[in-house]
Tab-separated table of C-alpha atoms and ligand atoms in Angstrom:
chain	number	residue	atom	x	y	z
N	634	MET	CA	-63.945	2.509	41.803
N	635	ALA	CA	-60.206	1.793	41.155
N	636	ALA	CA	-58.426	4.435	39.188
N	637	GLN	CA	-58.135	3.757	35.455
N	638	THR	CA	-54.714	2.606	34.380
N	639	ILE	CA	-53.492	4.033	31.015
N	640	THR	CA	-50.683	2.381	29.085
N	641	VAL	CA	-48.284	5.065	27.996
N	642	ILE	CA	-45.853	4.600	25.102
N	643	LYS	CA	-43.682	7.759	24.977
N	644	GLY	CA	-42.382	6.871	21.573
N	645	ASP	CA	-39.383	8.136	19.637
N	646	GLY	CA	-38.055	11.548	18.604
N	647	ILE	CA	-40.392	14.249	19.788
N	648	GLY	CA	-42.621	11.577	21.412
N	649	PRO	CA	-41.382	11.783	25.032
N	650	SER	CA	-41.636	15.586	25.204
N	651	ILE	CA	-45.129	15.870	23.742
N	652	ILE	CA	-46.439	12.911	25.802
N	653	GLU	CA	-45.026	14.519	28.900
N	654	SER	CA	-46.911	17.747	28.043
N	655	ALA	CA	-50.205	15.843	27.691
N	656	ILE	CA	-49.702	13.999	31.030
N	657	GLU	CA	-48.860	17.198	32.902
N	658	ILE	CA	-52.059	18.639	31.580
N	659	LEU	CA	-54.164	15.502	32.422
N	660	ASN	CA	-52.744	15.641	35.983
N	661	LYS	CA	-53.460	19.305	36.328
N	662	VAL	CA	-57.073	18.927	35.343
N	663	GLY	CA	-57.441	16.269	38.123
N	664	CYS	CA	-57.492	12.983	36.217
N	665	ASP	CA	-56.826	10.310	38.677
N	666	PHE	CA	-55.096	7.952	36.306
N	667	ASN	CA	-52.357	5.386	36.946
N	668	TYR	CA	-49.789	5.323	34.184
N	669	GLU	CA	-47.996	2.137	33.161
N	670	TYR	CA	-45.036	3.126	30.912
N	671	VAL	CA	-43.831	0.679	28.255
N	672	ASP	CA	-41.672	0.985	25.151
N	673	ALA	CA	-42.192	0.477	21.431
N	674	GLY	CA	-40.303	1.604	18.319
N	675	LEU	CA	-36.713	2.492	18.131
N	676	THR	CA	-36.483	3.044	21.903
N	677	ALA	CA	-37.695	-0.502	22.467
N	678	LEU	CA	-35.353	-1.910	19.812
N	679	GLU	CA	-32.427	-0.258	21.521
N	680	ASN	CA	-33.539	-1.423	25.070
N	681	SER	CA	-34.729	-4.943	24.334
N	682	GLY	CA	-33.866	-5.840	20.766
N	683	GLU	CA	-37.567	-5.841	19.725
N	684	LEU	CA	-39.653	-3.057	18.109
N	685	LEU	CA	-42.763	-4.275	19.866
N	686	PRO	CA	-41.919	-6.238	23.003
N	687	GLN	CA	-44.352	-8.746	24.473
N	688	GLU	CA	-44.476	-6.730	27.716
N	689	THR	CA	-45.876	-3.760	25.739
N	690	LEU	CA	-48.502	-5.916	23.997
N	691	ASP	CA	-49.507	-7.380	27.388
N	692	ALA	CA	-49.890	-3.896	28.918
N	693	ILE	CA	-52.046	-2.697	26.008
N	694	ALA	CA	-54.265	-5.743	26.292
N	695	ARG	CA	-54.499	-5.497	30.076
N	696	ASN	CA	-55.275	-1.795	30.520
N	697	LYS	CA	-57.401	-1.472	27.307
N	698	ILE	CA	-56.576	2.288	26.956
N	699	THR	CA	-53.242	3.479	25.550
N	700	LEU	CA	-51.797	6.912	24.964
N	701	LYS	CA	-49.049	6.688	22.374
N	702	GLY	CA	-46.351	8.997	21.033
N	703	PRO	CA	-45.099	8.666	17.463
N	704	LEU	CA	-42.825	5.688	16.729
N	705	THR	CA	-39.968	5.461	14.315
N	706	THR	CA	-40.101	2.421	12.109
N	707	PRO	CA	-36.533	1.743	11.026
N	708	VAL	CA	-36.151	1.841	7.169
N	709	GLY	CA	-35.141	-1.476	5.722
N	710	GLU	CA	-36.355	-4.966	5.105
N	711	GLY	CA	-37.840	-7.004	7.936
N	712	PHE	CA	-39.404	-4.111	9.773
N	713	THR	CA	-43.205	-4.100	9.533
N	714	SER	CA	-44.883	-0.799	10.545
N	715	ILE	CA	-45.555	-1.000	14.301
N	716	ASN	CA	-48.727	0.997	13.961
N	717	VAL	CA	-50.152	-1.341	11.362
N	718	THR	CA	-49.173	-4.288	13.538
N	719	LEU	CA	-50.940	-2.777	16.571
N	720	ARG	CA	-54.128	-2.045	14.617
N	721	LYS	CA	-54.218	-5.597	13.340
N	722	LYS	CA	-53.283	-7.315	16.548
N	723	PHE	CA	-55.928	-5.513	18.678
N	724	ASN	CA	-58.489	-5.267	15.798
N	725	LEU	CA	-58.597	-1.508	16.107
N	726	TYR	CA	-60.869	-1.202	13.142
N	727	ALA	CA	-61.910	2.434	13.434
N	728	ASN	CA	-59.449	5.252	13.062
N	729	VAL	CA	-61.117	8.505	14.219
N	730	ARG	CA	-59.458	11.679	13.114
N	731	PRO	CA	-61.173	14.924	14.043
N	732	VAL	CA	-59.908	18.279	12.819
N	733	ILE	CA	-61.255	21.552	14.126
N	734	SER	CA	-60.104	25.121	13.289
N	735	PHE	CA	-58.440	27.198	15.947
N	736	LYS	CA	-58.100	30.873	15.152
N	737	GLY	CA	-54.497	31.855	15.067
N	738	THR	CA	-53.232	28.848	13.211
N	739	LYS	CA	-51.838	29.245	9.719
N	740	SER	CA	-54.826	27.936	7.727
N	741	ARG	CA	-57.101	29.076	5.022
N	742	TYR	CA	-60.357	28.503	6.866
N	743	GLU	CA	-61.758	29.421	10.233
N	744	ASP	CA	-64.762	27.111	10.488
N	745	VAL	CA	-63.516	23.608	9.766
N	746	ASP	CA	-65.059	20.853	11.936
N	747	ILE	CA	-64.701	17.500	10.253
N	748	ILE	CA	-64.318	13.972	11.657
N	749	THR	CA	-62.797	11.349	9.269
N	750	ILE	CA	-63.565	7.763	10.179
N	751	ARG	CA	-61.097	5.513	8.376
N	752	GLU	CA	-61.340	1.746	8.235
N	753	ASN	CA	-58.128	0.697	9.785
N	754	THR	CA	-57.589	-3.009	9.093
N	755	GLN	CA	-58.612	-3.818	5.455
N	756	GLY	CA	-58.173	-2.551	1.925
N	757	MET	CA	-54.811	-1.713	0.482
N	758	TYR	CA	-53.134	-1.631	3.885
N	759	SER	CA	-54.042	-5.194	4.797
N	760	GLY	CA	-50.629	-6.358	3.598
N	761	LEU	CA	-52.107	-9.230	1.659
N	762	GLY	CA	-50.527	-10.731	-1.422
N	763	GLN	CA	-47.446	-8.538	-1.471
N	764	THR	CA	-45.010	-9.789	-4.097
N	765	VAL	CA	-42.192	-8.212	-6.045
N	766	ALA	CA	-40.730	-10.136	-9.044
N	767	GLU	CA	-37.203	-11.265	-8.470
N	768	ASP	CA	-35.909	-9.056	-11.283
N	769	GLY	CA	-37.834	-6.160	-9.797
N	770	SER	CA	-39.977	-5.676	-12.912
N	771	GLU	CA	-43.367	-6.140	-11.293
N	772	ALA	CA	-45.045	-5.785	-7.933
N	773	GLU	CA	-48.451	-6.898	-6.685
N	774	ALA	CA	-50.642	-6.330	-3.624
N	775	LEU	CA	-54.153	-7.456	-2.790
N	776	SER	CA	-56.941	-5.187	-1.495
N	777	LYS	CA	-59.664	-6.992	0.407
N	778	ILE	CA	-62.901	-5.492	1.776
N	779	THR	CA	-65.406	-7.580	3.606
N	780	ARG	CA	-69.109	-6.749	4.021
N	781	GLU	CA	-68.684	-7.244	7.812
N	782	GLY	CA	-65.679	-4.837	7.811
N	783	ALA	CA	-67.531	-2.206	5.705
N	784	GLU	CA	-70.675	-2.541	7.757
N	785	ARG	CA	-69.039	-2.082	11.141
N	786	ILE	CA	-67.069	1.004	10.110
N	787	VAL	CA	-70.072	2.675	8.484
N	788	GLU	CA	-72.206	1.851	11.562
N	789	PHE	CA	-69.452	3.253	13.774
N	790	ALA	CA	-69.574	6.507	11.758
N	791	TYR	CA	-73.335	6.811	12.029
N	792	GLU	CA	-73.370	5.994	15.713
N	793	LEU	CA	-70.649	8.618	16.338
N	794	ALA	CA	-72.617	11.152	14.262
N	795	ARG	CA	-75.732	10.459	16.318
N	796	ARG	CA	-73.937	10.609	19.654
N	797	GLU	CA	-72.158	13.845	18.793
N	798	GLY	CA	-75.248	15.563	17.301
N	799	ARG	CA	-73.768	15.703	13.824
N	800	LYS	CA	-75.987	16.046	10.783
N	801	ARG	CA	-74.265	14.420	7.818
N	802	VAL	CA	-72.206	11.370	6.937
N	803	THR	CA	-70.436	11.323	3.593
N	804	ALA	CA	-69.229	7.880	2.360
N	805	VAL	CA	-66.110	8.410	0.311
N	806	HIS	CA	-65.306	5.810	-2.368
N	807	LYS	CA	-64.027	5.121	-5.882
N	808	ALA	CA	-66.721	2.600	-6.880
N	809	ASN	CA	-66.814	3.847	-10.474
N	810	ILE	CA	-63.279	2.381	-11.112
N	811	LEU	CA	-62.603	-0.003	-8.172
N	812	LYS	CA	-65.921	-1.734	-8.793
N	813	SER	CA	-65.347	-4.764	-6.628
N	814	THR	CA	-63.761	-3.425	-3.417
N	815	SER	CA	-64.948	0.156	-3.368
N	816	GLY	CA	-68.229	-1.073	-4.844
N	817	LEU	CA	-68.896	-3.351	-1.953
N	818	PHE	CA	-67.982	-0.579	0.497
N	819	LEU	CA	-70.482	1.868	-1.190
N	820	LYS	CA	-73.259	-0.659	-1.467
N	821	THR	CA	-72.900	-1.466	2.284
N	822	ALA	CA	-72.661	2.175	3.198
N	823	ARG	CA	-75.926	2.910	1.335
N	824	GLU	CA	-77.673	0.032	3.178
N	825	VAL	CA	-76.424	1.166	6.528
N	826	GLY	CA	-77.342	4.800	5.848
N	827	GLU	CA	-80.950	3.749	5.235
N	828	ARG	CA	-81.153	2.647	8.860
N	829	TYR	CA	-80.298	6.176	10.116
N	830	ALA	CA	-83.092	8.435	8.939
N	831	ASP	CA	-82.105	11.237	11.331
N	832	ILE	CA	-78.668	11.646	9.642
N	833	GLU	CA	-78.223	12.934	6.086
N	834	SER	CA	-76.368	10.388	3.965
N	835	HIS	CA	-74.126	11.552	1.180
N	836	GLU	CA	-71.635	9.773	-1.068
N	837	MET	CA	-68.694	11.207	-2.969
N	838	ILE	CA	-65.927	9.922	-5.169
N	839	VAL	CA	-62.520	10.342	-3.416
N	840	ASP	CA	-60.898	12.641	-6.008
N	841	ALA	CA	-63.847	15.025	-6.057
N	842	THR	CA	-63.856	14.866	-2.197
N	843	CYS	CA	-60.267	16.090	-2.155
N	844	MET	CA	-61.094	19.065	-4.436
N	845	LYS	CA	-64.273	20.004	-2.434
N	846	LEU	CA	-62.498	19.701	0.885
N	847	VAL	CA	-59.962	22.297	-0.316
N	848	MET	CA	-62.582	24.556	-1.863
N	849	ASN	CA	-65.459	24.280	0.621
N	850	PRO	CA	-64.688	22.263	3.695
N	851	ALA	CA	-67.909	23.489	5.406
N	852	GLU	CA	-69.773	21.035	3.201
N	853	PHE	CA	-68.336	18.103	5.262
N	854	ASP	CA	-69.268	16.900	8.718
N	855	VAL	CA	-68.482	13.138	9.236
N	856	ILE	CA	-66.574	11.322	6.428
N	857	VAL	CA	-66.404	7.521	6.418
N	858	THR	CA	-64.035	5.696	4.056
N	859	THR	CA	-61.727	2.799	3.472
N	860	ASN	CA	-58.091	2.537	4.679
N	861	LEU	CA	-56.047	4.134	1.963
N	862	PHE	CA	-58.455	6.940	1.084
N	863	GLY	CA	-58.929	7.654	4.787
N	864	ASP	CA	-55.222	7.973	5.317
N	865	ILE	CA	-54.870	10.570	2.574
N	866	VAL	CA	-58.120	12.397	3.080
N	867	SER	CA	-57.490	12.777	6.893
N	868	ASP	CA	-54.014	14.348	6.232
N	869	LEU	CA	-55.619	16.710	3.787
N	870	CYS	CA	-58.056	17.676	6.549
N	871	ALA	CA	-55.182	18.221	8.935
N	872	GLY	CA	-53.794	20.643	6.364
N	873	LEU	CA	-56.998	22.658	6.523
N	874	VAL	CA	-56.532	23.372	10.207
N	875	GLY	CA	-52.792	24.206	10.435
N	876	GLY	CA	-50.997	20.957	9.817
N	877	LEU	CA	-50.091	17.690	11.523
N	878	GLY	CA	-49.152	19.390	14.804
N	879	MET	CA	-52.893	19.903	15.253
N	880	ALA	CA	-54.096	16.468	14.303
N	881	PRO	CA	-54.923	13.695	16.815
N	882	GLY	CA	-56.209	10.168	16.044
N	883	ALA	CA	-57.864	7.419	17.914
N	884	ASN	CA	-57.674	3.776	16.953
N	885	ILE	CA	-60.694	2.066	18.378
N	886	GLY	CA	-61.696	-1.624	18.545
N	887	LYS	CA	-64.354	-3.515	20.395
N	888	ASP	CA	-62.715	-3.281	23.825
N	889	CYS	CA	-59.307	-1.638	23.261
N	890	ALA	CA	-58.317	1.816	22.114
N	891	ILE	CA	-55.009	3.609	21.308
N	892	PHE	CA	-54.916	7.423	21.258
N	893	GLU	CA	-52.123	9.071	19.369
N	894	ALA	CA	-50.708	11.950	17.412
N	895	VAL	CA	-51.011	11.256	13.754
N	896	HIS	CA	-47.695	12.759	12.795
N	897	GLY	CA	-44.349	10.988	13.043
N	898	SER	CA	-41.405	11.279	15.387
N	899	ALA	CA	-40.124	14.481	13.612
N	900	PRO	CA	-36.406	13.624	13.899
N	901	ASP	CA	-35.504	17.008	12.429
N	902	ILE	CA	-36.748	18.859	15.552
N	903	ALA	CA	-36.349	16.092	18.185
N	904	GLY	CA	-34.553	17.198	21.380
N	905	LYS	CA	-34.817	20.915	20.518
N	906	ASN	CA	-38.021	21.819	22.579
N	907	LEU	CA	-39.650	22.844	19.270
N	908	ALA	CA	-42.504	20.371	18.964
N	909	ASN	CA	-46.113	21.447	19.110
N	910	PRO	CA	-47.738	19.147	21.610
N	911	SER	CA	-51.314	19.968	20.542
N	912	SER	CA	-51.742	16.775	18.521
N	913	VAL	CA	-51.145	14.555	21.615
N	914	ILE	CA	-53.099	16.986	23.924
N	915	LEU	CA	-55.987	16.700	21.482
N	916	ALA	CA	-55.590	12.880	21.456
N	917	SER	CA	-55.813	12.855	25.235
N	918	ILE	CA	-59.030	14.926	24.879
N	919	GLN	CA	-60.359	12.166	22.658
N	920	MET	CA	-59.316	9.647	25.288
N	921	LEU	CA	-61.224	11.502	27.985
N	922	GLU	CA	-64.351	11.697	25.813
N	923	TYR	CA	-63.980	7.907	25.184
N	924	LEU	CA	-63.962	7.449	28.909
N	925	GLU	CA	-66.954	9.723	29.202
N	926	MET	CA	-64.978	12.398	31.183
N	927	ASN	CA	-66.387	15.165	29.060
N	928	ASP	CA	-66.107	18.037	31.498
N	929	LYS	CA	-62.384	17.543	31.853
N	930	ALA	CA	-62.034	17.115	28.061
N	931	GLU	CA	-63.834	20.437	27.500
N	932	ARG	CA	-61.695	22.271	30.101
N	933	ILE	CA	-58.528	21.191	28.295
N	934	ARG	CA	-59.873	21.934	24.940
N	935	SER	CA	-60.893	25.472	25.975
N	936	ALA	CA	-57.479	26.205	27.621
N	937	LEU	CA	-55.700	24.935	24.500
N	938	ARG	CA	-57.974	27.037	22.263
N	939	ASP	CA	-57.279	30.069	24.387
N	940	VAL	CA	-53.485	29.729	24.189
N	941	ILE	CA	-53.519	29.117	20.421
N	942	GLU	CA	-55.971	31.979	19.731
N	943	SER	CA	-54.135	34.471	21.921
N	944	GLY	CA	-50.954	33.562	19.938
N	945	ASP	CA	-48.434	34.938	22.508
N	946	ARG	CA	-46.933	31.560	23.665
N	947	THR	CA	-47.299	29.225	20.658
N	948	THR	CA	-44.721	27.042	18.970
N	949	GLN	CA	-42.976	27.910	15.688
N	950	ASP	CA	-45.229	25.803	13.517
N	951	LEU	CA	-48.106	27.961	14.759
N	952	GLY	CA	-46.202	31.150	14.013
N	953	GLY	CA	-45.012	31.693	17.582
N	954	THR	CA	-41.578	31.614	19.247
N	955	SER	CA	-42.272	29.452	22.329
N	956	GLY	CA	-40.886	26.026	22.958
N	957	THR	CA	-42.877	22.869	23.815
N	958	THR	CA	-42.473	23.368	27.602
N	959	ASP	CA	-43.527	27.021	27.590
N	960	PHE	CA	-46.533	26.254	25.358
N	961	THR	CA	-47.502	23.525	27.839
N	962	GLN	CA	-47.153	25.847	30.864
N	963	ALA	CA	-49.384	28.381	29.087
N	964	VAL	CA	-52.081	25.714	28.742
N	965	ILE	CA	-51.620	24.651	32.384
N	966	GLU	CA	-51.875	28.302	33.620
N	967	ARG	CA	-55.251	28.603	31.938
N	968	LEU	CA	-56.664	25.398	33.550
R	1912	NAD	N1	-48.001	7.425	14.144
R	1912	NAD	C1	-46.708	7.247	14.042
R	1912	NAD	O1	-46.076	6.677	14.871
R	1912	NAD	C2	-45.980	7.744	12.758
R	1912	NAD	C3	-46.698	8.388	11.802
R	1912	NAD	C4	-45.956	8.895	10.670
R	1912	NAD	C5	-44.532	8.666	10.611
R	1912	NAD	N2	-43.972	7.962	11.562
R	1912	NAD	C6	-42.484	7.735	11.576
R	1912	NAD	O2	-41.881	8.995	11.948
R	1912	NAD	C7	-40.609	9.137	11.399
R	1912	NAD	C8	-40.500	10.499	10.747
R	1912	NAD	O3	-41.408	10.649	9.667
R	1912	NAD	P1	-41.555	11.949	8.751
R	1912	NAD	O4	-40.400	12.865	9.015
R	1912	NAD	O5	-41.915	11.526	7.405
R	1912	NAD	O6	-42.892	12.607	9.336
R	1912	NAD	P2	-43.108	13.497	10.597
R	1912	NAD	O7	-44.644	13.616	10.826
R	1912	NAD	O8	-42.351	12.991	11.732
R	1912	NAD	O9	-42.607	15.013	10.208
R	1912	NAD	C9	-42.994	15.742	9.044
R	1912	NAD	C10	-42.713	17.205	9.289
R	1912	NAD	O10	-43.676	17.715	10.252
R	1912	NAD	C11	-43.007	18.300	11.333
R	1912	NAD	N3	-43.766	17.952	12.538
R	1912	NAD	C12	-44.347	16.769	12.885
R	1912	NAD	N4	-44.907	16.805	14.064
R	1912	NAD	C13	-44.706	17.988	14.562
R	1912	NAD	C14	-45.121	18.674	15.761
R	1912	NAD	N5	-45.797	18.109	16.727
R	1912	NAD	N6	-44.744	20.004	15.935
R	1912	NAD	C15	-44.031	20.614	14.973
R	1912	NAD	N7	-43.686	20.037	13.796
R	1912	NAD	C16	-43.992	18.796	13.554
R	1912	NAD	C17	-41.598	17.679	11.388
R	1912	NAD	O11	-40.680	18.519	12.006
R	1912	NAD	C18	-41.366	17.502	9.908
R	1912	NAD	O12	-40.800	18.671	9.325
R	1912	NAD	C19	-40.474	7.953	10.401
R	1912	NAD	O13	-39.701	6.951	10.977
R	1912	NAD	C20	-41.902	7.419	10.256
R	1912	NAD	O14	-41.951	6.026	10.044
R	1912	NAD	C21	-44.632	7.503	12.648
């Protein structure tokens, strides 16, 4: 079988250095991938005058699997978020954000293991009906949820729970106030839940969810929710395991997937060899699992865990003094 080609977008700021770490590790573990490098974000704007060149879109469509560093969306009018554009263009409806505790990270809990499944294309982030009155006195935006959209994301969550041997799916909503949109999501989630008798189905209002996540994260297993709530709740979850440097995300559609760090391009530490590459390393683990290369995924996870737990060669955000390259070498030495 021909080797899988992965589209790689190194990204901006700390992107190139953390993507390089992940690729060194993938190579070390014996992944026989071809890499097709393309640009997006500020780098692409500087090189080709476009934030998201057609060549990049073609490579994403052709290879189906993309590993992506964080992108800087320039501030100012006329620049739509590249991430939102990619999710819409390739219909990457499921955003899968796992968080898992590693001993040795600065966090309150040692036993967090939660996957948030966020609907990625609808709700408050669909960009529909955005208007601002000419005098700046009023602004409007439209939130739209479809039954089909709700059903496929909730089904995705239950299927993932079943596949990964998880016990419980919690549908997070605000149907008591947002009766139409969140109401439709909750109604659909209840219907889908009934089809999965082997998985416990729970539901929780989003504000209570935030409180309970902070007080007792062990109560949660798989969370499924709409776009805006998922964005916020998944960052809260990242905070439970040591911050954004430890948080990967996968954007998954019917036949295309983009794996990424969830944090931004961190301009404050770019070029200083300070970035924690764990988020992209964990994203590449998600990518290997998606490709059913579970043994290699587990080997990397275990080496990463070992480096973080031993604490002697970690980056500053994890309380250590090592740089990105030394941290990466420490993982490679354990493989
Ligand atoms: N997925 C993406 O591409 C994505 C996501 C969020 C923000 N952005 C973009 O990134 C740029 C910067 O955004 P921001 O500063 O608000 O958020 P950010 O996530 O880049 O940084 C927030 C803080 O976290 C730190 N940090 C982030 N990643 C780290 C890592 N791997 N290791 C150590 N520390 C890390 C940064 O140094 C900074 O102090 C903006 O242009 C924004 O649009 C892109």
